[in-house]
């Protein structure tokens, strides 16, 4: 399971990744790895390189509005300076329990900060 593309508001690809961006499994605290990707910016047809460096920093219980989950904390830094912290709960099949992202002013999209967490979960 990996990130192939991000869609725009019109439902069409805004950005796509080759190869898809994905975590390495099995995962354990202390693991680290890098991956290289070609990123296509569909608005202008431009393709740019992207390197991601990952580190599994912790395995802890994390509580969000949707509940409490045993989660890995994976920190990634990309070649544009973006730093993302994602808590993943694979035993519960949840790819994002909580996420923070910080971009520096030098990032192609400019400075930014994002926070998100799982609000609810409905099982079939």
PDB file of C-alpha atoms in Angstrom:
ATOM      1  CA  UNK A   1       0.000   0.000   0.000  1.00  0.00           C
ATOM      2  CA  UNK A   2       1.529   3.275  -1.068  1.00  0.00           C
ATOM      3  CA  UNK A   3       0.758   6.834  -2.144  1.00  0.00           C
ATOM      4  CA  UNK A   4       0.433   6.941  -5.931  1.00  0.00           C
ATOM      5  CA  UNK A   5      -1.076  10.416  -6.381  1.00  0.00           C
ATOM      6  CA  UNK A   6      -2.841  13.314  -4.719  1.00  0.00           C
ATOM      7  CA  UNK A   7      -5.989  14.569  -6.393  1.00  0.00           C
ATOM      8  CA  UNK A   8      -7.058  18.166  -6.868  1.00  0.00           C
ATOM      9  CA  UNK A   9     -10.504  19.510  -6.039  1.00  0.00           C
ATOM     10  CA  UNK A  10     -11.598  18.516  -9.554  1.00  0.00           C
ATOM     11  CA  UNK A  11     -10.795  14.846  -8.829  1.00  0.00           C
ATOM     12  CA  UNK A  12      -7.905  14.792 -11.295  1.00  0.00           C
ATOM     13  CA  UNK A  13      -4.284  14.047 -10.303  1.00  0.00           C
ATOM     14  CA  UNK A  14      -2.464  17.138  -9.059  1.00  0.00           C
ATOM     15  CA  UNK A  15       0.737  15.291  -8.116  1.00  0.00           C
ATOM     16  CA  UNK A  16       1.804  11.698  -8.789  1.00  0.00           C
ATOM     17  CA  UNK A  17       4.729   9.628  -7.494  1.00  0.00           C
ATOM     18  CA  UNK A  18       6.887   7.054  -9.279  1.00  0.00           C
ATOM     19  CA  UNK A  19       7.434   4.719  -7.563  1.00  0.00           C
ATOM     20  CA  UNK A  20       4.579   5.092  -5.050  1.00  0.00           C
ATOM     21  CA  UNK A  21       5.589   6.401  -1.608  1.00  0.00           C
ATOM     22  CA  UNK A  22       5.330   3.584   0.955  1.00  0.00           C
ATOM     23  CA  UNK A  23       6.633   2.367   4.294  1.00  0.00           C
ATOM     24  CA  UNK A  24       8.868  -0.680   4.631  1.00  0.00           C
ATOM     25  CA  UNK A  25       7.452  -3.695   6.432  1.00  0.00           C
ATOM     26  CA  UNK A  26       8.012  -5.338   8.799  1.00  0.00           C
ATOM     27  CA  UNK A  27       8.776  -2.270  10.886  1.00  0.00           C
ATOM     28  CA  UNK A  28      10.532  -1.899  14.231  1.00  0.00           C
ATOM     29  CA  UNK A  29      11.775   0.992  16.347  1.00  0.00           C
ATOM     30  CA  UNK A  30      15.191   2.167  15.131  1.00  0.00           C
ATOM     31  CA  UNK A  31      14.629   1.223  11.475  1.00  0.00           C
ATOM     32  CA  UNK A  32      15.634   3.850   8.940  1.00  0.00           C
ATOM     33  CA  UNK A  33      15.688   3.922   5.146  1.00  0.00           C
ATOM     34  CA  UNK A  34      15.631   6.251   2.155  1.00  0.00           C
ATOM     35  CA  UNK A  35      13.660   6.194  -1.068  1.00  0.00           C
ATOM     36  CA  UNK A  36      13.914   8.128  -4.330  1.00  0.00           C
ATOM     37  CA  UNK A  37      10.915   9.184  -6.411  1.00  0.00           C
ATOM     38  CA  UNK A  38       9.985  11.102  -9.540  1.00  0.00           C
ATOM     39  CA  UNK A  39       7.210  13.565  -8.731  1.00  0.00           C
ATOM     40  CA  UNK A  40       4.999  14.747 -11.605  1.00  0.00           C
ATOM     41  CA  UNK A  41       3.321  18.121 -11.102  1.00  0.00           C
ATOM     42  CA  UNK A  42       0.339  17.757 -13.425  1.00  0.00           C
ATOM     43  CA  UNK A  43      -0.547  21.478 -13.608  1.00  0.00           C
ATOM     44  CA  UNK A  44       2.593  22.165 -15.641  1.00  0.00           C
ATOM     45  CA  UNK A  45       3.692  18.644 -16.638  1.00  0.00           C
ATOM     46  CA  UNK A  46       6.993  19.084 -14.800  1.00  0.00           C
ATOM     47  CA  UNK A  47       8.761  16.118 -13.193  1.00  0.00           C
ATOM     48  CA  UNK A  48      11.136  16.668 -10.265  1.00  0.00           C
ATOM     49  CA  UNK A  49      13.200  14.301  -8.106  1.00  0.00           C
ATOM     50  CA  UNK A  50      12.314  13.700  -4.450  1.00  0.00           C
ATOM     51  CA  UNK A  51      14.301  11.850  -1.781  1.00  0.00           C
ATOM     52  CA  UNK A  52      12.638  10.742   1.442  1.00  0.00           C
ATOM     53  CA  UNK A  53      14.519   9.701   4.596  1.00  0.00           C
ATOM     54  CA  UNK A  54      12.537   7.737   7.181  1.00  0.00           C
ATOM     55  CA  UNK A  55      13.113   6.742  10.794  1.00  0.00           C
ATOM     56  CA  UNK A  56      10.869   4.694  13.088  1.00  0.00           C
ATOM     57  CA  UNK A  57      11.267   6.629  16.331  1.00  0.00           C
ATOM     58  CA  UNK A  58       8.837   4.956  18.742  1.00  0.00           C
ATOM     59  CA  UNK A  59       6.085   2.427  19.394  1.00  0.00           C
ATOM     60  CA  UNK A  60       3.612   3.778  21.941  1.00  0.00           C
ATOM     61  CA  UNK A  61      -0.056   4.031  22.796  1.00  0.00           C
ATOM     62  CA  UNK A  62      -1.546   7.208  21.372  1.00  0.00           C
ATOM     63  CA  UNK A  63      -4.969   8.626  22.156  1.00  0.00           C
ATOM     64  CA  UNK A  64      -6.958  10.645  19.613  1.00  0.00           C
ATOM     65  CA  UNK A  65     -10.712  11.373  19.451  1.00  0.00           C
ATOM     66  CA  UNK A  66     -11.292   8.013  17.670  1.00  0.00           C
ATOM     67  CA  UNK A  67      -9.723   6.036  20.543  1.00  0.00           C
ATOM     68  CA  UNK A  68      -6.408   4.717  21.839  1.00  0.00           C
ATOM     69  CA  UNK A  69      -4.094   2.808  19.512  1.00  0.00           C
ATOM     70  CA  UNK A  70      -0.708   1.075  19.714  1.00  0.00           C
ATOM     71  CA  UNK A  71       1.188   3.022  17.055  1.00  0.00           C
ATOM     72  CA  UNK A  72       4.553   3.397  15.397  1.00  0.00           C
ATOM     73  CA  UNK A  73       5.846   6.954  15.100  1.00  0.00           C
ATOM     74  CA  UNK A  74       7.534   7.338  11.710  1.00  0.00           C
ATOM     75  CA  UNK A  75       9.385  10.597  10.999  1.00  0.00           C
ATOM     76  CA  UNK A  76      10.245  11.439   7.404  1.00  0.00           C
ATOM     77  CA  UNK A  77      12.282  14.293   5.990  1.00  0.00           C
ATOM     78  CA  UNK A  78      12.294  15.033   2.293  1.00  0.00           C
ATOM     79  CA  UNK A  79      14.825  16.694   0.013  1.00  0.00           C
ATOM     80  CA  UNK A  80      12.749  19.923   0.087  1.00  0.00           C
ATOM     81  CA  UNK A  81      13.087  20.179   3.876  1.00  0.00           C
ATOM     82  CA  UNK A  82       9.561  18.998   4.719  1.00  0.00           C
ATOM     83  CA  UNK A  83       9.333  17.048   7.999  1.00  0.00           C
ATOM     84  CA  UNK A  84       6.383  14.753   8.625  1.00  0.00           C
ATOM     85  CA  UNK A  85       5.529  12.810  11.781  1.00  0.00           C
ATOM     86  CA  UNK A  86       2.977  10.010  11.291  1.00  0.00           C
ATOM     87  CA  UNK A  87       1.581   7.626  13.901  1.00  0.00           C
ATOM     88  CA  UNK A  88       0.557   4.315  12.268  1.00  0.00           C
ATOM     89  CA  UNK A  89      -1.504   1.519  13.890  1.00  0.00           C
ATOM     90  CA  UNK A  90      -0.961  -1.535  11.657  1.00  0.00           C
ATOM     91  CA  UNK A  91      -2.639  -3.978  14.090  1.00  0.00           C
ATOM     92  CA  UNK A  92      -5.829  -1.926  13.660  1.00  0.00           C
ATOM     93  CA  UNK A  93      -5.303  -1.447   9.878  1.00  0.00           C
ATOM     94  CA  UNK A  94      -4.987   2.326  10.323  1.00  0.00           C
ATOM     95  CA  UNK A  95      -2.415   4.045   8.135  1.00  0.00           C
ATOM     96  CA  UNK A  96      -2.733   7.453   9.857  1.00  0.00           C
ATOM     97  CA  UNK A  97      -3.806   7.840  13.490  1.00  0.00           C
ATOM     98  CA  UNK A  98      -2.180  11.251  13.815  1.00  0.00           C
ATOM     99  CA  UNK A  99      -0.020  13.378  11.534  1.00  0.00           C
ATOM    100  CA  UNK A 100       1.969  16.602  11.692  1.00  0.00           C
ATOM    101  CA  UNK A 101       3.799  18.198   8.799  1.00  0.00           C
ATOM    102  CA  UNK A 102       6.114  21.220   8.678  1.00  0.00           C
ATOM    103  CA  UNK A 103       7.474  22.915   5.565  1.00  0.00           C
ATOM    104  CA  UNK A 104      10.244  25.565   5.615  1.00  0.00           C
ATOM    105  CA  UNK A 105       9.930  28.856   3.739  1.00  0.00           C
ATOM    106  CA  UNK A 106      12.375  27.459   1.137  1.00  0.00           C
ATOM    107  CA  UNK A 107       9.942  24.635   0.214  1.00  0.00           C
ATOM    108  CA  UNK A 108       8.458  24.927  -3.339  1.00  0.00           C
ATOM    109  CA  UNK A 109       4.986  25.277  -1.752  1.00  0.00           C
ATOM    110  CA  UNK A 110       6.233  27.787   0.843  1.00  0.00           C
ATOM    111  CA  UNK A 111       6.175  27.549   4.616  1.00  0.00           C
ATOM    112  CA  UNK A 112       3.371  25.569   6.188  1.00  0.00           C
ATOM    113  CA  UNK A 113       2.183  23.530   9.146  1.00  0.00           C
ATOM    114  CA  UNK A 114      -0.465  20.816   9.178  1.00  0.00           C
ATOM    115  CA  UNK A 115      -1.925  18.765  12.013  1.00  0.00           C
ATOM    116  CA  UNK A 116      -4.491  16.014  11.747  1.00  0.00           C
ATOM    117  CA  UNK A 117      -5.816  13.129  13.802  1.00  0.00           C
ATOM    118  CA  UNK A 118      -8.374  10.371  13.438  1.00  0.00           C
ATOM    119  CA  UNK A 119     -11.726  11.637  14.701  1.00  0.00           C
ATOM    120  CA  UNK A 120     -13.834   8.487  14.422  1.00  0.00           C
ATOM    121  CA  UNK A 121     -13.755   4.941  13.180  1.00  0.00           C
ATOM    122  CA  UNK A 122     -16.640   2.731  12.082  1.00  0.00           C
ATOM    123  CA  UNK A 123     -16.107  -0.984  11.681  1.00  0.00           C
ATOM    124  CA  UNK A 124     -18.285  -3.074   9.322  1.00  0.00           C
TER     125      UNK A 124
END
